[in-house]
Coordinates of C-alpha atoms in Angstrom, one line a residue:
M1 CA 41.5 -15.8 35.9
W2 CA 39.0 -18.5 36.5
L3 CA 36.2 -15.9 36.8
N4 CA 37.2 -14.3 33.5
S5 CA 37.3 -17.7 31.8
R6 CA 33.9 -18.7 33.3
Y7 CA 32.3 -15.5 32.0
T8 CA 33.9 -16.1 28.6
V9 CA 32.4 -19.6 28.5
L10 CA 29.0 -18.4 29.6
A11 CA 29.0 -15.7 27.0
A12 CA 29.9 -18.2 24.3
L13 CA 27.1 -20.5 25.4
V14 CA 24.6 -17.6 25.2
A15 CA 25.8 -16.6 21.8
Q16 CA 25.6 -20.1 20.6
A17 CA 22.0 -20.5 22.0
T18 CA 20.9 -17.4 20.1
A19 CA 22.8 -18.0 16.8
V20 CA 20.8 -18.4 13.6
T21 CA 21.2 -21.9 12.0
Q22 CA 23.6 -22.0 9.0
I23 CA 23.4 -24.5 6.1
T24 CA 26.0 -25.6 3.7
D25 CA 26.2 -24.7 0.0
A26 CA 25.3 -28.3 -0.9
N27 CA 22.3 -28.2 1.4
M28 CA 21.1 -24.9 -0.1
T29 CA 21.3 -26.3 -3.6
A30 CA 19.4 -29.4 -2.5
L31 CA 16.6 -27.3 -0.9
L32 CA 16.2 -25.2 -4.0
N33 CA 16.1 -28.3 -6.2
Q34 CA 13.3 -29.6 -4.1
G35 CA 11.2 -26.5 -4.6
G36 CA 12.3 -24.4 -1.7
V37 CA 9.4 -25.2 0.7
E38 CA 11.7 -26.8 3.3
L39 CA 14.0 -23.7 3.1
A40 CA 10.9 -21.5 3.5
D41 CA 9.8 -23.4 6.6
R42 CA 13.2 -23.5 8.3
Y43 CA 13.2 -19.7 8.7
A44 CA 9.5 -18.9 8.5
P45 CA 7.9 -16.1 10.6
L46 CA 5.6 -16.6 13.4
W47 CA 2.6 -14.3 12.5
F48 CA 0.7 -12.2 15.1
F49 CA -2.6 -10.4 14.7
G50 CA -4.5 -8.1 17.0
E51 CA -7.8 -6.3 17.6
A52 CA -8.4 -2.7 18.5
L53 CA -11.4 -0.8 19.7
N54 CA -13.1 -4.2 20.2
E55 CA -13.1 -4.8 16.5
V56 CA -11.4 -7.9 15.0
P57 CA -9.1 -7.7 12.0
C58 CA -9.4 -9.3 8.6
Y59 CA -7.4 -12.5 8.6
P60 CA -5.4 -14.1 5.8
T61 CA -7.3 -16.5 3.6
W62 CA -7.2 -18.5 0.3
A63 CA -7.3 -16.6 -3.0
F64 CA -9.3 -19.2 -5.0
G65 CA -11.9 -20.5 -2.6
G66 CA -9.7 -22.8 -0.6
S67 CA -9.9 -23.5 3.1
P68 CA -8.0 -25.5 5.7
D69 CA -9.8 -28.6 4.5
S70 CA -9.8 -28.0 0.7
P71 CA -7.3 -26.6 -1.8
D72 CA -7.7 -23.6 -4.1
V73 CA -9.3 -24.2 -7.5
Y74 CA -7.4 -22.1 -9.9
D75 CA -10.0 -20.6 -12.2
T76 CA -11.9 -17.3 -12.4
A77 CA -15.1 -18.9 -11.1
H78 CA -13.4 -19.8 -7.8
R79 CA -11.7 -16.4 -7.2
T80 CA -12.4 -15.3 -3.7
A81 CA -14.7 -12.4 -3.7
P82 CA -13.6 -9.1 -2.3
A83 CA -15.1 -7.8 1.0
P84 CA -16.8 -4.4 1.1
Q85 CA -15.6 -1.5 3.1
C86 CA -17.4 -0.7 6.3
E87 CA -17.4 2.3 8.6
Y88 CA -14.2 2.7 10.7
P89 CA -13.3 1.1 13.1
D90 CA -15.1 -2.0 11.8
V91 CA -12.1 -3.0 9.7
G92 CA -12.9 -6.7 9.9
C93 CA -16.5 -6.7 8.6
K94 CA -17.6 -9.3 6.0
C95 CA -14.1 -10.8 5.6
R96 CA -12.5 -13.8 7.2
N97 CA -11.7 -13.2 10.9
P98 CA -9.7 -15.2 13.4
G99 CA -12.9 -16.8 14.6
V100 CA -11.5 -17.9 18.0
A101 CA -11.1 -16.1 21.3
A102 CA -8.3 -13.6 21.6
G103 CA -5.3 -14.9 23.5
S104 CA -5.1 -18.2 21.5
P105 CA -3.6 -19.5 18.3
G106 CA -5.4 -18.4 15.1
P107 CA -6.7 -20.8 12.5
A108 CA -4.7 -22.0 9.5
F109 CA -4.0 -19.8 6.5
P110 CA -1.9 -20.3 3.4
I111 CA 1.5 -18.9 2.4
Y112 CA 1.8 -18.2 -1.4
Y113 CA 5.5 -18.5 -1.5
T114 CA 8.2 -18.1 -4.2
V115 CA 11.9 -18.7 -4.1
Q116 CA 14.5 -17.0 -6.2
R117 CA 18.3 -17.6 -6.4
C118 CA 19.4 -14.1 -7.3
N119 CA 23.1 -15.0 -7.7
E120 CA 25.8 -17.3 -6.2
T121 CA 25.6 -15.6 -2.9
E122 CA 21.9 -14.6 -2.4
V123 CA 18.6 -16.4 -2.3
R124 CA 15.3 -14.7 -1.6
V125 CA 12.2 -16.4 -0.2
V126 CA 8.9 -14.5 -0.4
Y127 CA 6.0 -15.3 2.0
N128 CA 2.8 -13.7 0.5
L129 CA -0.4 -13.3 2.4
F130 CA -3.8 -12.7 0.8
Y131 CA -6.7 -10.7 2.3
E132 CA -10.2 -10.0 1.0
K133 CA -9.6 -6.3 1.7
D134 CA -7.9 -3.8 3.9
G135 CA -8.9 -0.6 5.6
A136 CA -12.3 1.0 6.1
E137 CA -14.5 4.0 5.3
V138 CA -14.2 7.1 7.4
L139 CA -17.5 9.0 7.9
D140 CA -18.9 7.4 4.7
L141 CA -16.7 9.8 2.7
I142 CA -13.2 8.4 2.4
E143 CA -12.2 4.9 1.8
T144 CA -8.9 4.1 3.5
G145 CA -8.7 0.6 2.0
H146 CA -9.1 -1.5 -1.1
D147 CA -10.8 -4.5 -2.5
Y148 CA -8.1 -7.3 -1.9
D149 CA -4.7 -6.9 -0.3
W150 CA -1.5 -8.7 -0.9
E151 CA 1.2 -8.4 1.7
R152 CA 4.5 -10.2 2.2
V153 CA 7.7 -10.8 4.1
I154 CA 10.9 -11.4 2.0
I155 CA 13.7 -13.3 3.7
V156 CA 17.1 -12.7 2.2
H157 CA 19.6 -15.6 2.6
S158 CA 23.3 -14.8 2.0
R159 CA 26.4 -17.0 1.7
N160 CA 29.5 -16.1 3.7
D161 CA 32.4 -15.9 1.4
A162 CA 34.8 -17.2 4.0
T163 CA 32.9 -20.2 5.4
K164 CA 30.7 -20.9 2.4
L165 CA 27.7 -21.2 4.8
W166 CA 24.3 -19.8 4.2
A167 CA 22.1 -17.9 6.7
P168 CA 19.4 -15.3 6.6
S169 CA 20.9 -11.9 6.5
R170 CA 17.8 -9.5 6.2
A171 CA 14.1 -9.5 6.5
L172 CA 12.0 -7.2 4.3
L173 CA 8.6 -6.5 5.8
S174 CA 6.0 -5.0 3.5
A175 CA 4.9 -1.6 4.8
H176 CA 2.6 1.2 3.7
S177 CA 5.2 2.4 1.3
G178 CA 8.0 0.1 0.4
Y179 CA 9.5 -2.3 3.0
H180 CA 11.0 -2.2 6.5
N181 CA 14.5 -3.5 5.7
I182 CA 15.9 -5.1 8.9
V183 CA 19.2 -6.8 9.4
W184 CA 18.5 -10.3 10.7
S185 CA 20.5 -9.9 13.9
K186 CA 18.5 -6.7 14.7
I187 CA 15.0 -8.1 14.4
H188 CA 13.4 -7.4 17.7
S189 CA 12.2 -10.9 18.6
T190 CA 13.0 -14.3 17.2
L191 CA 12.4 -17.9 18.2
T192 CA 14.2 -21.2 17.8
T193 CA 12.6 -24.1 15.9
E194 CA 12.3 -25.9 19.2
E195 CA 10.3 -23.1 20.7
I196 CA 8.1 -23.0 17.6
E197 CA 7.5 -26.8 17.9
A198 CA 6.7 -26.4 21.6
G199 CA 4.0 -23.9 20.7
D200 CA 5.6 -20.9 22.4
A201 CA 4.5 -17.5 21.0
K202 CA 4.4 -14.4 23.3
T203 CA 7.5 -15.6 25.2
P204 CA 10.4 -15.4 25.0
A205 CA 10.4 -11.8 23.7
G206 CA 13.4 -9.7 22.8
V207 CA 15.7 -12.6 21.9
Q208 CA 17.5 -11.9 18.7
N209 CA 19.3 -13.8 15.9
N210 CA 17.3 -17.0 16.1
D211 CA 15.7 -18.8 13.1
H212 CA 12.1 -17.6 13.2
P213 CA 11.2 -13.9 13.4
K214 CA 8.1 -12.6 15.1
V215 CA 6.1 -10.6 12.6
Y216 CA 3.2 -8.4 13.8
V217 CA 0.5 -7.6 11.2
S218 CA -1.1 -4.2 11.6
W219 CA -4.8 -4.3 12.5
S220 CA -6.4 -2.3 9.6
K221 CA -4.0 -2.2 6.6
H222 CA -1.9 -5.3 7.3
A223 CA 1.6 -3.7 7.1
H224 CA 4.3 -5.8 8.8
F225 CA 6.5 -4.9 11.7
D226 CA 8.9 -6.6 14.1
T227 CA 7.4 -4.9 17.2
R228 CA 4.0 -4.3 18.8
D229 CA 2.4 -0.9 19.0
T230 CA -0.9 -0.5 20.7
I231 CA -1.1 3.2 21.2
W232 CA -2.6 4.7 18.1
V233 CA -6.1 3.7 17.1
D234 CA -7.2 6.7 14.9
P235 CA -7.8 6.1 11.2
I236 CA -4.9 8.2 10.0
S237 CA -2.3 6.4 12.0
Q238 CA -3.3 3.1 10.5
S239 CA -1.6 4.2 7.2
T240 CA 1.6 5.1 9.0
D241 CA 4.3 3.3 11.0
N242 CA 2.2 4.1 14.1
A243 CA -0.4 1.5 12.9
F244 CA -1.9 -0.5 15.7
R245 CA -0.5 -4.1 15.9
S246 CA -0.7 -6.6 18.7
D247 CA -0.5 -10.3 19.6
D248 CA -4.1 -11.4 20.4
W249 CA -3.7 -14.3 17.9
W250 CA -0.7 -16.1 16.4
Y251 CA -0.1 -18.8 13.9
Y252 CA 2.9 -20.6 12.5
V253 CA 2.0 -21.9 9.0
E254 CA 2.4 -25.6 8.5
Q255 CA 4.2 -26.8 5.4
K256 CA 1.0 -28.3 4.0
Y257 CA -0.4 -24.8 3.6
Y258 CA 2.6 -23.5 1.6
I259 CA 1.6 -23.0 -2.1
Q260 CA 4.4 -22.4 -4.6
S261 CA 3.3 -19.5 -6.6
D262 CA 5.8 -18.6 -9.3
N263 CA 4.9 -18.7 -13.0
S264 CA 6.0 -22.3 -13.3
T265 CA 3.0 -23.5 -11.2
A266 CA -0.8 -23.6 -11.8
A267 CA -1.2 -21.3 -8.7
G268 CA 1.3 -18.8 -10.0
K269 CA -0.3 -18.7 -13.5
A270 CA -3.7 -18.2 -12.0
L271 CA -2.6 -15.5 -9.6
G272 CA -0.7 -13.6 -12.2
S273 CA -3.6 -13.6 -14.7
T274 CA -6.3 -12.6 -12.3
D275 CA -7.5 -9.0 -11.7
W276 CA -7.0 -8.2 -8.1
G277 CA -8.0 -4.5 -8.5
S278 CA -5.5 -2.1 -7.1
A279 CA -3.7 -5.0 -5.3
T280 CA -1.4 -5.5 -8.2
S281 CA 1.5 -6.9 -6.1
N282 CA 0.5 -10.5 -6.5
P283 CA 3.1 -13.3 -6.0
P284 CA 4.3 -13.7 -9.6
Y285 CA 4.4 -9.9 -10.1
V286 CA 6.7 -9.5 -7.0
Q287 CA 8.7 -12.5 -8.1
A288 CA 9.5 -11.0 -11.4
S289 CA 11.5 -8.2 -9.8
V290 CA 12.5 -9.7 -6.4
S291 CA 16.2 -10.0 -7.4
S292 CA 16.5 -6.7 -9.2
N293 CA 15.1 -4.8 -6.2
P294 CA 18.0 -5.1 -3.7
Q295 CA 16.8 -2.6 -1.1
G296 CA 13.3 -4.1 -0.9
R297 CA 11.3 -1.2 -2.4
K298 CA 7.8 -2.1 -3.4
E299 CA 7.9 -1.8 -7.2
T300 CA 4.1 -1.2 -7.1
Q301 CA 4.5 1.6 -4.7
K302 CA 7.4 3.6 -5.9
K303 CA 6.9 7.1 -6.9
M304 CA 5.4 7.3 -10.4
W305 CA 4.6 10.2 -12.7
F306 CA 1.8 10.5 -15.2
Q307 CA 0.8 13.4 -17.5
K308 CA -1.9 14.0 -20.0
T309 CA -3.5 16.9 -21.8
F310 CA -7.2 17.1 -22.4
T311 CA -9.7 19.6 -23.7
L312 CA -12.6 21.1 -21.8
P313 CA -15.9 21.7 -23.5
S314 CA -16.2 25.1 -25.2
R315 CA -17.8 27.6 -22.9
S316 CA -18.7 31.3 -22.8
R317 CA -18.6 33.5 -19.7
G318 CA -19.5 31.6 -16.5
S319 CA -18.3 29.3 -13.8
Y320 CA -18.7 25.6 -14.5
L321 CA -18.3 22.5 -12.4
I322 CA -16.0 20.0 -14.2
T323 CA -15.2 17.4 -11.6
D324 CA -16.9 14.6 -13.5
H325 CA -15.3 15.6 -16.7
V326 CA -11.8 15.5 -15.0
L327 CA -12.5 12.1 -13.5
S328 CA -13.6 10.7 -16.9
E329 CA -10.5 12.0 -18.5
L330 CA -8.2 10.6 -15.8
P331 CA -9.2 7.0 -14.9
E332 CA -5.5 6.6 -13.9
I333 CA -6.3 8.3 -10.6
R334 CA -7.7 5.0 -9.4
D335 CA -4.2 3.4 -9.7
Y336 CA -2.6 5.7 -7.0
K337 CA -2.6 4.9 -3.3
V338 CA -1.4 8.3 -2.4
G339 CA -0.4 11.3 -4.5
M340 CA -1.1 14.7 -5.9
L341 CA -3.1 15.8 -9.0
N342 CA -2.2 19.1 -10.6
L343 CA -4.4 20.6 -13.2
F344 CA -3.0 23.5 -15.2
V345 CA -5.0 25.4 -17.8
Q346 CA -2.9 26.7 -20.7
H347 CA -4.6 30.0 -21.2
T348 CA -4.6 33.6 -19.8
S349 CA -8.3 34.5 -19.9
C350 CA -9.8 31.7 -17.8
A351 CA -9.0 30.0 -14.5
L352 CA -9.4 26.8 -12.4
S353 CA -10.5 26.7 -8.8
L354 CA -11.9 24.6 -6.1
N355 CA -15.3 25.7 -4.7
E356 CA -18.9 24.9 -3.9
N357 CA -20.2 21.8 -5.8
W358 CA -23.9 21.8 -5.0
D359 CA -25.7 25.1 -5.4
E360 CA -25.3 26.4 -9.0
D361 CA -26.2 29.9 -7.7
V362 CA -22.8 30.1 -6.1
R363 CA -21.2 29.8 -9.5
A364 CA -23.4 32.5 -11.0
D365 CA -22.7 34.8 -8.0
M366 CA -19.0 34.2 -8.4
S367 CA -19.0 35.3 -12.1
D368 CA -21.0 38.4 -11.2
A369 CA -18.7 39.3 -8.3
L370 CA -15.6 39.0 -10.5
D371 CA -17.3 41.3 -13.1
R372 CA -17.7 43.9 -10.4
I373 CA -14.0 43.6 -9.4
A374 CA -12.8 43.8 -13.1
P375 CA -15.7 45.2 -15.2
Y376 CA -15.9 45.3 -18.9
D377 CA -14.3 48.5 -20.5
K378 CA -17.5 49.7 -22.2
K379 CA -16.3 53.3 -22.5
G380 CA -12.7 52.4 -23.4
N381 CA -11.1 54.4 -20.6
L382 CA -10.4 51.7 -18.0
Y383 CA -7.6 49.7 -19.6
R384 CA -4.8 50.3 -22.0
H385 CA -5.0 46.8 -23.5
S386 CA -8.2 46.7 -25.6
A387 CA -7.1 45.2 -29.0
E388 CA -9.0 41.9 -28.4
G389 CA -12.3 43.4 -27.1
E390 CA -13.8 45.0 -24.1
D391 CA -13.9 41.6 -22.2
D392 CA -10.3 40.7 -22.8
M393 CA -8.3 42.7 -20.2
P394 CA -10.9 42.0 -17.5
A395 CA -10.5 38.3 -18.3
H396 CA -6.7 38.6 -17.8
I397 CA -7.2 40.3 -14.4
K398 CA -9.7 37.6 -13.2
S399 CA -7.3 34.9 -14.4
A400 CA -4.5 36.4 -12.4
L401 CA -6.7 36.7 -9.3
I402 CA -8.1 33.1 -9.4
G403 CA -5.1 31.3 -10.9
A404 CA -4.4 28.9 -13.7
S405 CA -4.0 25.7 -11.6
V406 CA -5.3 23.6 -8.8
T407 CA -3.6 20.8 -6.8
I408 CA -5.6 18.1 -5.2
P409 CA -4.5 15.2 -3.0
I410 CA -5.2 11.6 -4.1
S411 CA -6.0 9.1 -1.4
N412 CA -6.6 5.4 -2.2
G413 CA -7.6 6.0 -5.8
R414 CA -9.8 9.0 -5.2
L415 CA -9.6 12.7 -5.1
A416 CA -9.4 13.7 -1.4
T417 CA -11.8 16.7 -1.9
G418 CA -14.1 17.8 0.9
T419 CA -17.8 17.0 0.8
W420 CA -18.8 20.2 -0.8
Q421 CA -15.8 20.9 -2.9
G422 CA -15.7 20.6 -6.7
I423 CA -13.4 21.6 -9.5
W424 CA -14.4 24.7 -11.3
H425 CA -13.6 26.0 -14.8
L426 CA -14.1 29.8 -14.8
E427 CA -14.5 31.2 -18.3
F428 CA -14.0 35.0 -18.5
R429 CA -14.5 35.6 -22.3
T430 CA -17.9 36.5 -23.7
S431 CA -17.6 34.2 -26.7
R432 CA -17.1 30.5 -26.5
H433 CA -13.5 29.2 -26.2
S434 CA -12.0 25.7 -26.1
R435 CA -9.5 25.3 -23.3
K436 CA -6.7 22.8 -22.9
V437 CA -5.7 21.4 -19.4
V438 CA -2.4 19.6 -18.6
A439 CA -3.0 17.1 -15.8
T440 CA 0.0 15.8 -13.9
I441 CA -0.1 13.0 -11.3
Q442 CA 2.8 12.2 -9.0
G443 CA 2.5 9.6 -6.3
E444 CA 2.8 6.0 -5.2
K445 CA 0.7 3.4 -6.9
A446 CA -1.4 0.9 -5.0

């Protein structure tokens, strides 16, 4: 009996030691009335950053020229410049780096935070991090990143109906598409405030349901995770949940570096009115939908459809490279992080194809080869259908062989075509014809 009681007491003590701190309804109201920075700090993450392949990562910084010693200046002239893409794996070139030896705390950086009371039982605190870029070029052909990058953790606080006490219930960690939505008690590693104040970081590990989650920032693309993963270092994996993330540096952001960034503040107004390129999920933008987005989906990255019809230049028989024309008609491609472009020509005597984009002789040879496969009916004895001329039925055959559409992947705002691939318009009629193309894009916006 005594043994059972002793174990019960010990279990209760362990549970108490790893229980997240709760606050009263009155305390929550007071914290919100004070701007929410104290609330943000009470349950803030401890951030971890790692290097791979002996290359350091980009590190969070100030969006308007600030530093640990000087604040942002909220005007266009002081907007932090984007960093250029370099060849993979040099993901940290020409951007802010940790700047200290691995295995030690990193330097200060800001949190552009917002707080939203969604209803009587839910409050959301958003911790936004700003980077000068993400990703890198691969073989000087494909850019896996962008100018600028906004990433965030959203901590959801919920009120217990029975006790009327508040505590964090979930953490939403921005990912490559949407968020990792993790129940608070299931976050892999958390720390107490006392451990944070003592400077502990790597240890203890695996302790759950304390006040401060450990958040691991992926090396190349800055997605957030609650676990380390140091296995995959290839460029493709960096855009997946296998992205490399480690704990070479860590930092707990001091309150003096919290910057309230909703539209009621100078910071928020400047952030919301500034062009961040494809990194559209700036703090005020996220704040506008943070309560109406209960599952934590990234509004800027949900699947979106776009469709447009455009006309190709009038052409007579021949094969024509139209890649530049397509890109000029579809600047919207730049808005998509990942997706597919389908081009469909609305005619039965021409075709679209992907083929050689350099030597124009290839296009001439292709037209000649198709003429040999489906020649003109000069004598009138090859085809039954001849009402529209000797070139019409051969044009239908060629169209059926080549096809009326092409589908091309979109990767980080660009068509993911090969080095020597281009989009062709193959015209099979002898006289000039104007052709309409329906372009459809489906994908996730950056």
